[in-house]
XYZ file of C-alpha atoms in Angstrom:
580
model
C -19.195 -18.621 26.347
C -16.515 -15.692 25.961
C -14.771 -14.004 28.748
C -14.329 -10.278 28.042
C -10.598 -11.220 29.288
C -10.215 -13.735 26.392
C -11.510 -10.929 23.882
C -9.594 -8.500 25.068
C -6.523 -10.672 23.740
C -7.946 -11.728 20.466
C -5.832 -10.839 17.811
C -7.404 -10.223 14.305
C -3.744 -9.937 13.066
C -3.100 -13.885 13.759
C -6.361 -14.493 12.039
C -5.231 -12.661 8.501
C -1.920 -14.377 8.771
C -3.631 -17.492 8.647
C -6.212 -16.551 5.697
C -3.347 -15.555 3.995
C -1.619 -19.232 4.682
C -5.135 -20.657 3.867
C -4.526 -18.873 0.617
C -1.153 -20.462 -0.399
C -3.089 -23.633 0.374
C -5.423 -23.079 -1.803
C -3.526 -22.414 -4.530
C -1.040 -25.230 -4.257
C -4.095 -27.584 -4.611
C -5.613 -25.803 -7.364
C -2.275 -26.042 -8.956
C -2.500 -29.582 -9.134
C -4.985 -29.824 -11.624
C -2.160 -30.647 -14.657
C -0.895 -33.089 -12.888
C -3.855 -34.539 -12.544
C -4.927 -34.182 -16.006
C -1.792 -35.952 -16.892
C -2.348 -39.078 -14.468
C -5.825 -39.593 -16.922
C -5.657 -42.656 -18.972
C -4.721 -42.217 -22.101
C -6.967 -42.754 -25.211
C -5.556 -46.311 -25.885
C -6.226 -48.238 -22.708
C -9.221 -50.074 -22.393
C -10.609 -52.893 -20.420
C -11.303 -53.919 -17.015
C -8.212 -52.411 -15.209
C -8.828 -49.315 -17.411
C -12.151 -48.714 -16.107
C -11.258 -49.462 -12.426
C -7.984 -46.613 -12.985
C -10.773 -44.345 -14.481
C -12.466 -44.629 -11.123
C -9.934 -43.919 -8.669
C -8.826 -41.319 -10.969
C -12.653 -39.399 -10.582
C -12.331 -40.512 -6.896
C -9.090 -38.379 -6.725
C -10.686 -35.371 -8.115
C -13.499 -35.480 -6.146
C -11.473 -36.021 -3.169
C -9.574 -32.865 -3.937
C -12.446 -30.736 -4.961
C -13.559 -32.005 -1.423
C -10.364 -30.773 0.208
C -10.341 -27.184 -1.980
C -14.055 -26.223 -0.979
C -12.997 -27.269 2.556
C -10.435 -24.897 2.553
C -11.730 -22.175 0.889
C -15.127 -22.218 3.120
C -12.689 -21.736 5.945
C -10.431 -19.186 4.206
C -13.563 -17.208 3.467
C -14.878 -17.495 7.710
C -11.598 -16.732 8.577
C -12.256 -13.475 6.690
C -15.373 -12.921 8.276
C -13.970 -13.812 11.780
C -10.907 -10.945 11.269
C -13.247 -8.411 10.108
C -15.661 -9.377 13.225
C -12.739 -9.366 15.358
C -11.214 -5.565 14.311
C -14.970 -4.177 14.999
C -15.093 -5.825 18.314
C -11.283 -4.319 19.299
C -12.279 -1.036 17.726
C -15.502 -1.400 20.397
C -13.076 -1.851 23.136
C -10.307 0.860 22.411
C -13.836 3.094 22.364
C -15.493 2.166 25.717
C -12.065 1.837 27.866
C -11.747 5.654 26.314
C -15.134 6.328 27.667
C -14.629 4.839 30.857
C -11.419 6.520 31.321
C -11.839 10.090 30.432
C -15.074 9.148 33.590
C -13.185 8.130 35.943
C -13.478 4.676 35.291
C -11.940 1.453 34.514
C -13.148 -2.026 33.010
C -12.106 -4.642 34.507
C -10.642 -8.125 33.050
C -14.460 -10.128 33.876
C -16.437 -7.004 32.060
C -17.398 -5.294 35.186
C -17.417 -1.147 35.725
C -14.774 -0.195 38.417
C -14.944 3.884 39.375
C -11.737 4.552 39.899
C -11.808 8.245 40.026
C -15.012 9.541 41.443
C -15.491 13.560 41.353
C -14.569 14.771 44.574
C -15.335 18.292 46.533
C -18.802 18.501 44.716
C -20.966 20.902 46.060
C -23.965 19.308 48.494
C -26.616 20.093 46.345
C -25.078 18.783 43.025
C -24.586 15.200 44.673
C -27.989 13.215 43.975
C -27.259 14.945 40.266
C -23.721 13.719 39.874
C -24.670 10.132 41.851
C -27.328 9.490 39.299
C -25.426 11.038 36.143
C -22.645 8.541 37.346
C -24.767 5.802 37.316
C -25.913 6.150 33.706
C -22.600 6.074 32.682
C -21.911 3.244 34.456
C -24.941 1.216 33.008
C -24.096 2.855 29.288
C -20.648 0.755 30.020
C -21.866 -1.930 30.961
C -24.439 -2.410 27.951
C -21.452 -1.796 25.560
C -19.421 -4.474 27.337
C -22.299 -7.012 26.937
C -22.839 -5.642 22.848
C -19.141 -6.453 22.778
C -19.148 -9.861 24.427
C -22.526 -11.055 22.000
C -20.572 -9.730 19.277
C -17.543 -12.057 19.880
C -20.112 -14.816 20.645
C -21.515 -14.484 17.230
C -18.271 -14.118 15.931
C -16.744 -16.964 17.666
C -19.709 -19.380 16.434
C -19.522 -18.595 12.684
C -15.661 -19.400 13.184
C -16.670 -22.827 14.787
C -19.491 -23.531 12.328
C -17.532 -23.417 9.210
C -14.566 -25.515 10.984
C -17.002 -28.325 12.094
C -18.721 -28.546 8.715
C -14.862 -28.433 7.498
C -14.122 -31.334 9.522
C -17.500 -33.501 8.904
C -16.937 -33.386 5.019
C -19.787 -31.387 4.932
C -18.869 -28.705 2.767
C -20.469 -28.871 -1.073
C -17.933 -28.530 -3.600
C -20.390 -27.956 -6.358
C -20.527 -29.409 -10.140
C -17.558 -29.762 -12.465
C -14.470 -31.451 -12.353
C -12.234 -28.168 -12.263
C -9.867 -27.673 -9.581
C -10.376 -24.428 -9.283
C -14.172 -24.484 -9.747
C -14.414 -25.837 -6.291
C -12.046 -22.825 -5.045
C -14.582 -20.297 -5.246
C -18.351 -21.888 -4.436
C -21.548 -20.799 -6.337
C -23.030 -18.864 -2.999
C -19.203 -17.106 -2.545
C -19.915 -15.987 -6.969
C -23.309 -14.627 -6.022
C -22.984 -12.806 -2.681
C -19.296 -10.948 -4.313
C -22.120 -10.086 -7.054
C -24.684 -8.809 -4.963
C -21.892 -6.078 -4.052
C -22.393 -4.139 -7.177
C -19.759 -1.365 -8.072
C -19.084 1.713 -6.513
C -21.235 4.432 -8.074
C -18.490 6.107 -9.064
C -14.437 5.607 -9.516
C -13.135 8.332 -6.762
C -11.337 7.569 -3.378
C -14.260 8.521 -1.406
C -17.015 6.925 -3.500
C -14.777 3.772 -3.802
C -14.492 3.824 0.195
C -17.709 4.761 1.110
C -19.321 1.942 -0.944
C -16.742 -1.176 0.918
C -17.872 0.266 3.949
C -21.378 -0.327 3.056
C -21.423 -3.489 2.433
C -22.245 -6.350 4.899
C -19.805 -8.463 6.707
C -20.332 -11.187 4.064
C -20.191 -9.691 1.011
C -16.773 -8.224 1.708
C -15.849 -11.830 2.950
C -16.935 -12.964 -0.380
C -15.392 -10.065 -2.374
C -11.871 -11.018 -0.825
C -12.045 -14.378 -1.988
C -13.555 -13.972 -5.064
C -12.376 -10.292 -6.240
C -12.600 -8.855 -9.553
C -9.902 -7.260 -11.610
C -11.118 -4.301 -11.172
C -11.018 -4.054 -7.323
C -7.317 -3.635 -6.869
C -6.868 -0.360 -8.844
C -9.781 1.764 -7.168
C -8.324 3.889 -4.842
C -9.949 4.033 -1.488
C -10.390 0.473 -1.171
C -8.636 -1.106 1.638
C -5.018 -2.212 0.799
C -5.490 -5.689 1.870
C -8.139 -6.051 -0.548
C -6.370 -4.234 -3.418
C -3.418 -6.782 -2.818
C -5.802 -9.511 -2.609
C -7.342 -8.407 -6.431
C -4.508 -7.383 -7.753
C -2.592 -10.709 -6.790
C -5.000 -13.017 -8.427
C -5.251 -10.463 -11.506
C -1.170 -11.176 -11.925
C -1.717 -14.294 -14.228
C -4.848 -12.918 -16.449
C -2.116 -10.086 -16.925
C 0.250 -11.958 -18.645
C -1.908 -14.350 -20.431
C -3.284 -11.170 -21.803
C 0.292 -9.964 -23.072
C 1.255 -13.342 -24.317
C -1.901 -13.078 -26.498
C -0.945 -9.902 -27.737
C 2.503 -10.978 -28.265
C 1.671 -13.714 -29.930
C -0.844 -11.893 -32.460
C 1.786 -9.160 -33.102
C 4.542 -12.248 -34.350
C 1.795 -13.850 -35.867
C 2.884 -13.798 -39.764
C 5.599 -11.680 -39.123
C 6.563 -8.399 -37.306
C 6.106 -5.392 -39.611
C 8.410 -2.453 -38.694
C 5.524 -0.492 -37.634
C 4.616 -3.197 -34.636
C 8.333 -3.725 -33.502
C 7.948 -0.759 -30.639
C 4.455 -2.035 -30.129
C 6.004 -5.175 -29.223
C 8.989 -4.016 -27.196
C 6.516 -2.340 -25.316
C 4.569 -5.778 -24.635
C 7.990 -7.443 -24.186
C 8.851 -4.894 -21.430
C 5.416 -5.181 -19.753
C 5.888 -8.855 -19.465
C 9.444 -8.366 -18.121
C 7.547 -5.954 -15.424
C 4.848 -8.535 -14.062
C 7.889 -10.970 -13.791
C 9.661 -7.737 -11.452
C 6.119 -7.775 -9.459
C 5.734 -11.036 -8.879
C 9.836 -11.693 -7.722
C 9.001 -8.490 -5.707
C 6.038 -9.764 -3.902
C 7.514 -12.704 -3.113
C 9.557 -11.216 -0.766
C 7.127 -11.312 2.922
C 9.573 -10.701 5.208
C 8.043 -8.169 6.339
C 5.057 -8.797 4.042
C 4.336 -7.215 0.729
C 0.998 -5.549 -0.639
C 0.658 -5.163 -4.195
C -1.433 -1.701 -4.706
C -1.522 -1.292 -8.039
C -1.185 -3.111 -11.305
C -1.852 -1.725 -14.670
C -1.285 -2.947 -17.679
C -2.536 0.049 -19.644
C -0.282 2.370 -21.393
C 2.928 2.286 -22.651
C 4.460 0.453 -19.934
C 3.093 -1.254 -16.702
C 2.307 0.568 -13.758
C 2.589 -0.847 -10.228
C 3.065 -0.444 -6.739
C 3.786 -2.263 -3.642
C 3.984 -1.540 0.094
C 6.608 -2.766 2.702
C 3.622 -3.519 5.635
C 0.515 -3.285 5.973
C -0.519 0.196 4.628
C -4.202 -0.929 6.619
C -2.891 -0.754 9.848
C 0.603 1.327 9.724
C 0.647 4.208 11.890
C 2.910 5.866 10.045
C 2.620 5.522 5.928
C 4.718 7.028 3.240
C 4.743 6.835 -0.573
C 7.550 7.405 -2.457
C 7.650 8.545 -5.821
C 10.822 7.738 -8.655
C 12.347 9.943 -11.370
C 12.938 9.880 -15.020
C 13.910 6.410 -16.808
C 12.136 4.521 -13.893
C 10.110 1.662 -14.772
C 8.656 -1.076 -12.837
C 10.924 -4.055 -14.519
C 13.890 -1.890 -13.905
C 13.645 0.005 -10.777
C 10.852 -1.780 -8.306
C 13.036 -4.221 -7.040
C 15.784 -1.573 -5.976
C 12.825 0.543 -4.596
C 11.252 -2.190 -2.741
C 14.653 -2.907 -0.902
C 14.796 0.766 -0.294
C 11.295 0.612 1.178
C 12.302 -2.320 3.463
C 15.310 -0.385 4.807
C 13.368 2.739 5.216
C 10.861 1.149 7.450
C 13.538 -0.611 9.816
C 15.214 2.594 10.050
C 11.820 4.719 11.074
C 11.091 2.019 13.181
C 14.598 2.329 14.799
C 13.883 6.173 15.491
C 10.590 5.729 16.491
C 12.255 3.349 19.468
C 15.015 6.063 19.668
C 12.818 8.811 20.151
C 10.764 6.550 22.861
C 7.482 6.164 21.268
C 5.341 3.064 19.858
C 4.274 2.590 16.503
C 4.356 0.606 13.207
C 5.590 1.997 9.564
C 4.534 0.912 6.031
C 6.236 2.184 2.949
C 5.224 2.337 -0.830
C 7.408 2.033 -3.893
C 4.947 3.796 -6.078
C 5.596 3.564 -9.996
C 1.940 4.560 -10.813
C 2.782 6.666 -13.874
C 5.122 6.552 -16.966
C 8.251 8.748 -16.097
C 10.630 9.862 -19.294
C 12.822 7.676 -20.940
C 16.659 8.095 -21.657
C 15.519 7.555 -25.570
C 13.862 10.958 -25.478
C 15.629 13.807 -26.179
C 16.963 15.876 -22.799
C 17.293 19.722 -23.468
C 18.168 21.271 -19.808
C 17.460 24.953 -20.669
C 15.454 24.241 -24.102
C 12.235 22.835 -25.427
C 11.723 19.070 -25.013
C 10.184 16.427 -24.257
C 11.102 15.944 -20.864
C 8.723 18.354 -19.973
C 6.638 18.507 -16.826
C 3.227 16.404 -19.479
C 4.122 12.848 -17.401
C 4.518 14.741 -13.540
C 1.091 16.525 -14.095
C -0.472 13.147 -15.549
C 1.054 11.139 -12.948
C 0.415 13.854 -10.267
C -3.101 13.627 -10.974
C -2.579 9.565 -10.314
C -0.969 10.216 -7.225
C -2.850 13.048 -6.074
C -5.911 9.800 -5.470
C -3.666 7.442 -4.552
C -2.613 9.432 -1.309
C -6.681 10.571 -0.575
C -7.461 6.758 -1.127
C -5.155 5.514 1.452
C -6.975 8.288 3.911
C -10.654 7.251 3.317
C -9.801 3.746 3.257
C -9.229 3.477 6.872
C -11.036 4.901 10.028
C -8.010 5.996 11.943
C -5.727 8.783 10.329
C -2.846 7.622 9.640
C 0.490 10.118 9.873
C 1.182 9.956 5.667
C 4.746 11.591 4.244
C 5.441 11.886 0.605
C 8.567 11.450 -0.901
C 9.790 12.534 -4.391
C 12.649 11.810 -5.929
C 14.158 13.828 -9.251
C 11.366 13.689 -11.503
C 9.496 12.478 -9.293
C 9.644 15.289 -6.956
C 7.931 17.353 -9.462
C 5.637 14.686 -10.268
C 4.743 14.633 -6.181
C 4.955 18.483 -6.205
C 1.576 18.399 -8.790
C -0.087 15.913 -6.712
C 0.277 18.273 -3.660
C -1.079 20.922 -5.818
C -4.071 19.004 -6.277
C -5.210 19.035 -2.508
C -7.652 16.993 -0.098
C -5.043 14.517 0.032
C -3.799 13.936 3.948
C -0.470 14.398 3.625
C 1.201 15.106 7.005
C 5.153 15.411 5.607
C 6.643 15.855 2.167
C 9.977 15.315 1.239
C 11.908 15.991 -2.013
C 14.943 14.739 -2.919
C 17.431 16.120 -5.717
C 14.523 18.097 -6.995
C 14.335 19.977 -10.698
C 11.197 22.002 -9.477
C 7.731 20.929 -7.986
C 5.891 23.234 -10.764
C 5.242 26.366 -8.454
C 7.220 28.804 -6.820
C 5.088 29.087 -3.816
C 5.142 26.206 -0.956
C 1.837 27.174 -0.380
C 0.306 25.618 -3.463
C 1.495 22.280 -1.709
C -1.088 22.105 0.791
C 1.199 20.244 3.433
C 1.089 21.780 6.637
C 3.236 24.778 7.321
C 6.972 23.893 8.102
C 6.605 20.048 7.433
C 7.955 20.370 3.869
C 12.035 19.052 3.662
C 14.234 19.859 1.229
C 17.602 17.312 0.710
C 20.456 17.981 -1.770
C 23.256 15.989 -1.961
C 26.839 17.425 -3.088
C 27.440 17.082 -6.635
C 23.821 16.758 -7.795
C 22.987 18.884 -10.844
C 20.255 17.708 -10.953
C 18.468 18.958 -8.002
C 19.632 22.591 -9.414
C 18.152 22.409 -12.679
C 15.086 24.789 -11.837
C 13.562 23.413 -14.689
C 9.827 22.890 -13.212
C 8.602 25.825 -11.316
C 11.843 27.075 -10.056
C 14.826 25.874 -8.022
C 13.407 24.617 -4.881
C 16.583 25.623 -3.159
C 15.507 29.077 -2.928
C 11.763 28.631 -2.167
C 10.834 30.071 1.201
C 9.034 27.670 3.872
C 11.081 24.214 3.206
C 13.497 22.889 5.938
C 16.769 21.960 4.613
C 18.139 18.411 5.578
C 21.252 17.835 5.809
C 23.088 14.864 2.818
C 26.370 15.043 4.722
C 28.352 13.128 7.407
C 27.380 13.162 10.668
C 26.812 10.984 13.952
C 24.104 9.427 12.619
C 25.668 8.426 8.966
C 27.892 8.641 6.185
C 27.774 11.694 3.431
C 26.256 10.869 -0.032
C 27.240 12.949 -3.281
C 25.458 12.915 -6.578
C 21.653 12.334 -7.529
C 20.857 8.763 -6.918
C 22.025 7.555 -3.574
C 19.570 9.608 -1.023
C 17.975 6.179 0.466
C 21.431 4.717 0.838
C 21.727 2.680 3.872
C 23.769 3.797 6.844
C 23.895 7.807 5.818
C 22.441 10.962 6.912
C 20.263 11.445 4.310
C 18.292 7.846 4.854
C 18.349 8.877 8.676
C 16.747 12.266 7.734
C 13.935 10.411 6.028
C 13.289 7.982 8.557
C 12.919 10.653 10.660
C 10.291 12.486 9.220
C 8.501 9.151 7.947
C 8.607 8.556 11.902
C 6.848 11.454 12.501
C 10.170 12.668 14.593
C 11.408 14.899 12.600
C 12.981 16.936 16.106
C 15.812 14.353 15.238
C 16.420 15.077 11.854
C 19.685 16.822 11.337
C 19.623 19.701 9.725
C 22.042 21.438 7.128
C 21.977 23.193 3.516
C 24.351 21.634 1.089
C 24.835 24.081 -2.112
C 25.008 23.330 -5.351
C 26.839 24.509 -8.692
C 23.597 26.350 -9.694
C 23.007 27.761 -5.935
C 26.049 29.336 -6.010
C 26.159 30.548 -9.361
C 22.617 32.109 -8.266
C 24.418 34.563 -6.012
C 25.965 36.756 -8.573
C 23.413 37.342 -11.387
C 25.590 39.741 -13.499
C 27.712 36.568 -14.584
C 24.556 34.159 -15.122
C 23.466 37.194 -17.326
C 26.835 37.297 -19.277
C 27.035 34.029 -19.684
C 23.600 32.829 -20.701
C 24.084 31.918 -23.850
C 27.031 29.851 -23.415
C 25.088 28.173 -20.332
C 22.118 27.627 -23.179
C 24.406 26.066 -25.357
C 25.669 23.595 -22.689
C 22.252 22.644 -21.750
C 22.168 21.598 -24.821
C 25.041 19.463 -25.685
C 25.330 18.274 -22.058
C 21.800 16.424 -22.293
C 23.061 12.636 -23.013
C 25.280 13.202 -19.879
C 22.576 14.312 -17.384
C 19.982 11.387 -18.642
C 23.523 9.291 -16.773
C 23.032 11.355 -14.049
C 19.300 10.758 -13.462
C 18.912 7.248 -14.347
């Protein structure tokens, strides 16, 4: 039997650090299996020794088959238990609320203490408040017993599947595959029973996992489908999960392709078609170097082969349990095999350094971060007219805005609490963040953009962030952010706070467009701030550009437009430099 004292210390945390360990296991068995195709006999042998190799051989694999379905049973109550285990803490944050805001207090052994009884209450009100007290008391103490049979139940199914573990009494099913016995028949068919979400939205997509029963979302993270990892609204554990065992089907699936396009030849008509599949395989290798990186941990949230080039994203933390979350969006000639890496580490630092102020600023609280390459920014091959027609127009940031837009409302509905969410945008991806912030219903508490050409409207309102937690940062020497090119210079748009990019006690100055996350400045200090949700110790400051002050006297912008038309024009292979 439980002690409420012993649940109050249970720690669903430890439990998913050890399904994820269970996990590795796993897979380092399963991985076995050509190894232990190769240790067959071959073809030749024959005879008595033959036949007695051929035995231990099928011993081996049944032995390991054994030893996978062991693990995996485990794995899969382990997943059960942490699930159990949140509920049951979420129960007990609830009722020492309820006892508190009553005046009283539960006590390490489960019992009702009142602490704080009303006082001065007029005679004839004190049967009433006696007795009205009392049902509280008893309400208490029926949660506290819900919450210890809970953990009982919970505890139990834990010790169940370790005991059959340990008796060899787990069923590895048919087959001589490896990974057959990884996933067991009654794990296939309860992940099946789950169906689909009715729908492909953020709230459909949440509403439906948090319909489902203990065990079939058990099942579902050991057995998940492709398709899980890329619906927004789903839990980001579970999207990692998916999207982690969907990593080799990925590029098996491009080597295919590859392979058909060489096939006889590459006519000049496929060679882009396969640079493209060349680059997408280049881009799982970034995810999967990127991933491996768990210190802190790594969640991959998105993986999409679709397209022109691969999409992904991944999270510094877990974005499940973060209190404070923030996605940051890059600028044109990003790509995943090219610029995840170098966001990731920017990530990592950015949640130290919120972290840091959080401690600073004396409060409590864990950060998560998101490198988020979840569209297809501009290339430096297109063409790059600054004051022109072209290409680089704002087609990709309302696409990708769109993408965005239910990336943010997914991370929202996916959880119970409300977590404190910033966005970031960078360059092109300012503008890109600036249409998903147009779209609306998405949570955002903070947005920040950095070295921004426009966010497609001239009016902060159309953001939907709350009033005066929008952040402007412009670093010396960045054209870039002066451009004005999508919706007007955001340097001039009433209701965003200006940041300061220079030096100051809390860092060094940066110049030009690409070094706003750099380590050790004011401008990463700014945004850890805000990410924080501190932004009192932001430091503030307005650093003008070329364009800003060339906006102050009109008359010569209006004599000179032509020739500043003409240098848009030539000056275009120099600012793709600048933004890459």
């Amino acid at each position: 039997m439980v002690s409420f004292a012993e649940v109050r210390r249970w720690n669903p945390g430890a439990l998913e650090t050890v399904h994820g360990e269970l996990g590795k296991r796993r897979d380092d068995l399963v991985g076995l299996q050509d190894e232990l195709d190769g240790a067959k006999n071959p073809d030749s042998w024959t005879g008595e020794a033959a036949d007695k190799s051929a035995q231990e051989h099928q011993k081996l694999v049944e032995d390991m088959r054994a030893l996978i379905a062991e693990v995996s049973t485990v794995r899969l109550a382990v997943a059960r238990a942490a699930d159990g285990v949140a509920k049951i803490k979420q129960q007990i944050d609830e009722a020492d609320h309820e006892a508190q805001a009553n005046g009283f207090q539960i006590t390490e052994e489960g019992g009702i203490r009142d602490v704080a009884p009303p006082q001065d209450v007029p005679e004839d009100q004190v049967e009433e408040v006696k007795q009205h007290r009392l049902q509280i008391r008893d309400k208490l103490s029926a949660e506290v017993e819900e919450i210890l049979d809970r953990a009982e139940d919970t505890d139990e199914e834990l010790a169940k599947a370790l005991n059959a573990a340990e008796k060899d009494e787990v069923d590895p099913g048919e087959g001589d595959s490896l990974a057959g016995a990884a996933t067991p028949a009654g794990v296939q068919a309860m992940a099946a029973s789950a169906g689909k979400p009715a729908e492909d939205s953020p709230k459909a997509n949440a509403e439906w996992w948090k319909s489902l029963s203990d065990e079939q979302r058990a099942a579902l993270r050991e057995n998940p489908p492709a398709w899980l990892g890329s619906r927004d609204g789903i839990p980001a554990e579970v999207r990692d999960a998916a999207n982690r065992a969907n990593i080799d089907d990925t590029r098996r699936s491009l080597q295919d392709e590859k392979a058909k396009l060489e096939q006889g030849g590459v006519s000049e008509d496929e060679q882009e078609k396969l640079k493209q599949v060349n680059d997408k395989l280049k881009a799982v290798d970034a995810v999967e170097e990127t991933i491996a990186r768990d210190k802190p941990p790594r969640q991959l949230l998105v993986l999409d082969s679709s397209g022109e080039r691969l999409k992904a994203a991944v999270a510094v933390g877990n974005v499940d349990t973060a209190d404070h979350v923030s996605v940051s969006a890059p600028g044109y000639t990003s790509t995943v095999d090219g610029s995840l890496k170098g966001m990731d580490s920017e990530a990592q630092e950015l949640v130290a350094k919120s972290e840091d102020e959080l401690a600073r600023g004396g409060k409590d609280g864990s950060v998560a971060a998101i490198a988020w390459i979840g569209y297809e920014p501009p290339q430096k091959d297109e063409n790059l007219d600054v004051f022109g027609d072209s290409v680089v127009s704002s087609n990709s940031a309302q696409e990708g805005g769109a993408k965005l837009n239910a990336f943010y409302k997914g991370i929202n509905a996916s959880r119970d609490d409300d977590p404190h969410l910033t966005a970031i945008g960078h360059s092109y991806g300012s503008t890109t963040t600036g249409y998903a912030l147009q779209g609306g219903g998405h949570g955002v508490d903070d947005a920040v953009i950095l070295g921004s050409p426009g966010v497609g409207t001239n009016d902060i309102e159309d953001l939907k962030v709350p009033e005066g937690h929008a952040y402007r940062l412009e670093a010396k020497d960045d054209p870039v952010a002066d451009f004005a090119r999508f919706g007007g210079d955001p340097s001039h748009m009433d209701g965003f706070k200006d940041l300061s990019t220079e030096k100051s006690e809390h860092g060094s100055e940066v110049t030009g467009h690409s070094k706003y996350f750099k380590p050790d400045t004011t401008s990463q200090h700014n945004l850890a701030a805000v990410v924080a949700g501190v932004p009192e110790q932001a430091v503030t400051g307005k650093t003008d550009g070329v364009g800003d002050a060339i906006s102050y006297v009109p008359h010569q912008v209006q004599e000179g437009a032509s020739q500043l038309k003409d240098w848009g024009s030539a000056a275009g292979s120099k600012i793709k430099d600048v933004f890459s």
